[in-house]
mmCIF file of C-alpha atoms and ligand atoms in Angstrom:
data_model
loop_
_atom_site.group_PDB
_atom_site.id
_atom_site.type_symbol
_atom_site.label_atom_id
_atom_site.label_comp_id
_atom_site.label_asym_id
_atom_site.label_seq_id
_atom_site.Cartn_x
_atom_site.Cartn_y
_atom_site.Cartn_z
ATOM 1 C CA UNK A 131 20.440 -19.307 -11.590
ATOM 2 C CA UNK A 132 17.159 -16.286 -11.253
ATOM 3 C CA UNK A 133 16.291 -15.643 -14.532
ATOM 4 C CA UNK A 134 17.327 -12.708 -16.193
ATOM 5 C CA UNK A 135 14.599 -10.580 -17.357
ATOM 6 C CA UNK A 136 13.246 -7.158 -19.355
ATOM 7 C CA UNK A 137 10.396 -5.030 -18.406
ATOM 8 C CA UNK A 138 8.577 -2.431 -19.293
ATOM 9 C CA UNK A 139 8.153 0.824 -17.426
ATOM 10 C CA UNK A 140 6.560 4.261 -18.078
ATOM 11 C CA UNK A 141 6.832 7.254 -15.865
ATOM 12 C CA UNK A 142 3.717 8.968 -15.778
ATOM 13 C CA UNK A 143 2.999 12.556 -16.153
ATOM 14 C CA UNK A 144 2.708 13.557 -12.373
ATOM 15 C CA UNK A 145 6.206 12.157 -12.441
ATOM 16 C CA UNK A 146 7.462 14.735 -15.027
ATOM 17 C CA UNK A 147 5.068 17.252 -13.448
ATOM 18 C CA UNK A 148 6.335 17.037 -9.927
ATOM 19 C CA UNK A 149 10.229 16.871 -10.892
ATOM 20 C CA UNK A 150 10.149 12.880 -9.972
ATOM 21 C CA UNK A 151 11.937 11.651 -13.258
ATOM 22 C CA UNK A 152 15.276 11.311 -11.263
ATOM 23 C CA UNK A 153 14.368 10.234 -8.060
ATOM 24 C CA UNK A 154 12.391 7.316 -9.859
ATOM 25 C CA UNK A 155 15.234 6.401 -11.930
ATOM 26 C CA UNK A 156 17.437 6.447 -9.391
ATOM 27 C CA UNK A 157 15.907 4.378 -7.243
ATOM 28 C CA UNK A 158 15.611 1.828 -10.095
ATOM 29 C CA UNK A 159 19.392 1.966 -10.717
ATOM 30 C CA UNK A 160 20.015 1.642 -6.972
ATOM 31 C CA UNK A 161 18.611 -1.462 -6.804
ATOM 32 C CA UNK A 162 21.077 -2.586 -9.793
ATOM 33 C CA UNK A 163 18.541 -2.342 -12.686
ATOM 34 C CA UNK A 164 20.097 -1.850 -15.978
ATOM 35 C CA UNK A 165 18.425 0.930 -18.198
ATOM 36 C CA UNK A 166 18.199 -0.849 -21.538
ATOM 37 C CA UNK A 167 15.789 1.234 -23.147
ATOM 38 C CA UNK A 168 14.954 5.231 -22.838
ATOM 39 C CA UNK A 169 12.784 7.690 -23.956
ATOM 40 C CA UNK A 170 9.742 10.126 -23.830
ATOM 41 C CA UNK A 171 7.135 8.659 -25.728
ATOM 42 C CA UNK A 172 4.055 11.281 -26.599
ATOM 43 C CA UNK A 173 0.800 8.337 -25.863
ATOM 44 C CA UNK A 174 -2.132 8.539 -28.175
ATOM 45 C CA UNK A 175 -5.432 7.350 -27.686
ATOM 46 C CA UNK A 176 -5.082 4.043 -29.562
ATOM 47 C CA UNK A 177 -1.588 3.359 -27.689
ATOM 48 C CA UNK A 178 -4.103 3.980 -24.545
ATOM 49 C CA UNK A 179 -6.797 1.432 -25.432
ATOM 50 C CA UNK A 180 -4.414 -1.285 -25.975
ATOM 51 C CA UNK A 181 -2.329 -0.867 -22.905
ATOM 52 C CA UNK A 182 -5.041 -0.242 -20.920
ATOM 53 C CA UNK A 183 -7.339 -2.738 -22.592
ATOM 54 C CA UNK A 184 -8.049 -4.326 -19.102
ATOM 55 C CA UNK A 185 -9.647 -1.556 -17.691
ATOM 56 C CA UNK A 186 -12.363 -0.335 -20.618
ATOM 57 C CA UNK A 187 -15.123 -1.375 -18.671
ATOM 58 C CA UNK A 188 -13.364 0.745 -15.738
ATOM 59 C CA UNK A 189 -15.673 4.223 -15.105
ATOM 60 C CA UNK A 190 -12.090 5.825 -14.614
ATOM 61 C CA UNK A 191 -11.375 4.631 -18.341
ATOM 62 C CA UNK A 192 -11.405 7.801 -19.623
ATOM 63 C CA UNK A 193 -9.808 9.818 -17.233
ATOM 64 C CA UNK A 194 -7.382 7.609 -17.318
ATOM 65 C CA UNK A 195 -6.156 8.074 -20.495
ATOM 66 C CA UNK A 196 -6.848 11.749 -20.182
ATOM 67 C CA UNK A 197 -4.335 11.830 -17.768
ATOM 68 C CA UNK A 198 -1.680 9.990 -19.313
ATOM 69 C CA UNK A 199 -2.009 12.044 -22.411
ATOM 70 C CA UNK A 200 -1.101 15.391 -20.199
ATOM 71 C CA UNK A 201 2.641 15.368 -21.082
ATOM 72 C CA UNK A 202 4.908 12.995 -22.550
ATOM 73 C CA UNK A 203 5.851 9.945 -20.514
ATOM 74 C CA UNK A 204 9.618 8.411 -20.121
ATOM 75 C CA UNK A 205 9.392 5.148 -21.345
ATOM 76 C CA UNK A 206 12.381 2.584 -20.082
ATOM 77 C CA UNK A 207 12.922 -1.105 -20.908
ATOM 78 C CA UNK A 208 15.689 -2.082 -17.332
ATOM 79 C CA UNK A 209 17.012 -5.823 -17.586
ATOM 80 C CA UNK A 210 17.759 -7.684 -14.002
ATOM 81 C CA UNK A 211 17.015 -11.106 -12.211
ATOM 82 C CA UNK A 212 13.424 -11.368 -12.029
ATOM 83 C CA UNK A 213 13.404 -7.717 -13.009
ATOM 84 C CA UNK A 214 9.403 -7.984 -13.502
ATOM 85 C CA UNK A 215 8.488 -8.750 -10.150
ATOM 86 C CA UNK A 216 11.314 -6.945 -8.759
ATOM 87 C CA UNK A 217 10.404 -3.753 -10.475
ATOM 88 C CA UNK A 218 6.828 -4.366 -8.768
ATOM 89 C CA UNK A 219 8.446 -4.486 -5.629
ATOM 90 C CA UNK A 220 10.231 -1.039 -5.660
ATOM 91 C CA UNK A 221 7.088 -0.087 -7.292
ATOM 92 C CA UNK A 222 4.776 -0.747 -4.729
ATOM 93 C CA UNK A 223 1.189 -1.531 -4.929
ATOM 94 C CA UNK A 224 -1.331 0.374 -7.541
ATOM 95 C CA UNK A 225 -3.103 2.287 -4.821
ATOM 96 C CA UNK A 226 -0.156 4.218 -3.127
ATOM 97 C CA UNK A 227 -2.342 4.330 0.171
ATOM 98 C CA UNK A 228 -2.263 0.375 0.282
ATOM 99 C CA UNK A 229 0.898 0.693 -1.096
ATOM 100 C CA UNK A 230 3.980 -0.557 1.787
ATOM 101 C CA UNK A 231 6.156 2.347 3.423
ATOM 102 C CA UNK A 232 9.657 2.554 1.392
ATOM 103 C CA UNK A 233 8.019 1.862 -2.218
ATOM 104 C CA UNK A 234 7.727 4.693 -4.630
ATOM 105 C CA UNK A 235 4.261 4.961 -4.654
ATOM 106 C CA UNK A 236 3.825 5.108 -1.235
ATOM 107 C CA UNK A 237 6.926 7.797 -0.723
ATOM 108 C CA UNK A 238 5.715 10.070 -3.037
ATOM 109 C CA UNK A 239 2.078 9.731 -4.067
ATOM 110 C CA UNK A 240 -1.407 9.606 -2.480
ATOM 111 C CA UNK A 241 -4.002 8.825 -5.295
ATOM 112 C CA UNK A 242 -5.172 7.068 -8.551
ATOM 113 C CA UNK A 243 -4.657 7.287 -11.072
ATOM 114 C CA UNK A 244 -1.555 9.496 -10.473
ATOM 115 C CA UNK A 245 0.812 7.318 -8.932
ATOM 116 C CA UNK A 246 3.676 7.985 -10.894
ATOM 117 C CA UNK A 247 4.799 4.623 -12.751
ATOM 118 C CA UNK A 248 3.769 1.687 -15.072
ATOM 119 C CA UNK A 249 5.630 -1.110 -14.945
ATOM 120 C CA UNK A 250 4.766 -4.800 -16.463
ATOM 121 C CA UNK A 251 2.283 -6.692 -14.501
ATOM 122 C CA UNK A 252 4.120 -10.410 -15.652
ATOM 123 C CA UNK A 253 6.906 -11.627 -18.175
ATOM 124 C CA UNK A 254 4.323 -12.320 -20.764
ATOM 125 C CA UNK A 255 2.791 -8.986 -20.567
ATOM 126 C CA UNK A 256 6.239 -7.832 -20.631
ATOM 127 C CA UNK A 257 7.299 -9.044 -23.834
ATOM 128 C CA UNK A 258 4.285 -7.503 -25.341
ATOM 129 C CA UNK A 259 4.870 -4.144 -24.020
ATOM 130 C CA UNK A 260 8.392 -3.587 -24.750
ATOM 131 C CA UNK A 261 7.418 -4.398 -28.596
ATOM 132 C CA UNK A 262 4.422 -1.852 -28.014
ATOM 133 C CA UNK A 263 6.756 1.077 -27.469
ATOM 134 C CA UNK A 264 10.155 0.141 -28.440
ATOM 135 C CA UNK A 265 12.064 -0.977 -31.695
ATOM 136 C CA UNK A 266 14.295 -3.225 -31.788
ATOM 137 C CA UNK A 267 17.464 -0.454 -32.631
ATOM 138 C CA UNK A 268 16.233 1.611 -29.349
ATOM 139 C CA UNK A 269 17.309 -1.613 -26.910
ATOM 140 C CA UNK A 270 20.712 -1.747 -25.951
ATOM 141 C CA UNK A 271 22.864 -4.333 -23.933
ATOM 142 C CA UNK A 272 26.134 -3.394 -22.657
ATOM 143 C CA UNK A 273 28.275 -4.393 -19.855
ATOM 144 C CA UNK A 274 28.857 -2.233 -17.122
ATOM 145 C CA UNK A 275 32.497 -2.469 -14.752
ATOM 146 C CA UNK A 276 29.577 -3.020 -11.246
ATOM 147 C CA UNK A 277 27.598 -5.868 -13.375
ATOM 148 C CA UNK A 278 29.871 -8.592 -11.420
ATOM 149 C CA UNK A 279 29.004 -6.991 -8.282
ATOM 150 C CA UNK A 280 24.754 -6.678 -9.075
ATOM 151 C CA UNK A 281 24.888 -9.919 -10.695
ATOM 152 C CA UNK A 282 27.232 -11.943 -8.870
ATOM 153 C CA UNK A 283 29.041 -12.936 -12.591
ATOM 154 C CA UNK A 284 32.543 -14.446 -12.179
ATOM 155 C CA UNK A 285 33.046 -13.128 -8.893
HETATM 156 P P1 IDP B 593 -0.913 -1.217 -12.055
HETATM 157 O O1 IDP B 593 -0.531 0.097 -12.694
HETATM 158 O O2 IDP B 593 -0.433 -1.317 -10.638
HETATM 159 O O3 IDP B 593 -0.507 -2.416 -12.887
HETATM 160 P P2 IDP B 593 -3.669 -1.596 -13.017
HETATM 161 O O4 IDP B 593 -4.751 -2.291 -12.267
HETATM 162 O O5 IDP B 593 -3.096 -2.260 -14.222
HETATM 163 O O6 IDP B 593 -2.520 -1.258 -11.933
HETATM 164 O O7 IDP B 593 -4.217 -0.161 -13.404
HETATM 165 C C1 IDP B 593 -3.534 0.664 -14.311
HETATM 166 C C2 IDP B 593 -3.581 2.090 -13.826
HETATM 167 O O8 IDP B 593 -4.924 2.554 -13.813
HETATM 168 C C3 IDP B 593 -3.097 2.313 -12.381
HETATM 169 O O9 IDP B 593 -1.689 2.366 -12.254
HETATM 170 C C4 IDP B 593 -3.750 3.642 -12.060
HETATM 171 O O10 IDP B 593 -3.018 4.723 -12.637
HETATM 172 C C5 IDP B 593 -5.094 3.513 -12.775
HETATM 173 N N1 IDP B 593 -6.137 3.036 -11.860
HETATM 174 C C6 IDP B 593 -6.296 1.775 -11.384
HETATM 175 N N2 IDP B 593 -7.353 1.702 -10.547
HETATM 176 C C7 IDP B 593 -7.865 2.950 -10.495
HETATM 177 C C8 IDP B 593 -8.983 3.543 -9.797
HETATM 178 O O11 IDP B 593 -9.710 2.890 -9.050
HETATM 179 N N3 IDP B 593 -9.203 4.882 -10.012
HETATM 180 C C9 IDP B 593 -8.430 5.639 -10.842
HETATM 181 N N4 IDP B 593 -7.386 5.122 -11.508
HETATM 182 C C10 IDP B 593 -7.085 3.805 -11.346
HETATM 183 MG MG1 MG B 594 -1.218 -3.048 -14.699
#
């Protein structure tokens, strides 16, 4: 049995700016990820330092965060087999250019750091992240009529 799995994702602000919000989420529930979690979350600098801890030696550090500080974000905890690396997939890779024809940051972007999406690098990183922007009373599981169908339950 895959293992069933929550990430973390934030669409960016070129997402919100360019009218992407429901394109991106569709896509995601297309390929039968469950929205869990949703919201617009308004990032601060600390928020920024943490999530991006990775990259403070980066020279783009700070226009990083400048940029994800234009507008609020939509933050989104989706639950699916292997939904980390999954996400990833539909994701595409960090540089849109390199990125594969078909992802979402290849379809619709051209640059760094505005290429539309964060989602969770690894299951670890996952679990951290949700708890970063989400309480525990924002999750929510349900069960949805098409969940036998995505997840092959009791068919
Ligand atoms: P990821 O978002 O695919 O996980 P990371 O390496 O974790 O990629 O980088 C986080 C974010 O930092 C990227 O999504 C992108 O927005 C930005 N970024 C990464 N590399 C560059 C760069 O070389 N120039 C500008 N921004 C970058
Ligand atoms: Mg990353």
């Amino acid at each position: 049995m895959p293992d069933k799995q929550q990430t973390l994702v934030l669409l960016k602000p070129d997402a919100l700016q360019r009218d992407l919000l429901g394109e991106i989420i569709r896509r995601f529930e297309m390929k039968g990820l469950k929205i869990v979690g949703l919201k617009f979350i308004r990032l601060t600098d600390e928020m920024l330092d943490e999530h991006y801890s990775h990259l403070t030696s980066k020279s783009f550090f700070a226009s990083l965060k400048q940029f994800m500080m234009q507008t609020p974000v939509v933050g989104m905890v989706l639950e699916g087999y292997d939904a980390v690396s999954e996400i990833r997939k539909v994701v595409g890779s960090t540089n849109p250019r390199e990125a594969d024809a078909g992802t979402i940051r290849a379809d619709f972007s051209m640059n760094m750091p505005s290429n539309l999406i964060h989602a969770s690098d690894s299951p670890e990183s996952a679990a951290v992240e949700i708890k970063r922007f989400f309480k525990d009373g924002e999750l929510f599981t349900y069960e949805k009529i098409t969940d036998r169908y995505i997840f092959g339950e009791g068919v």
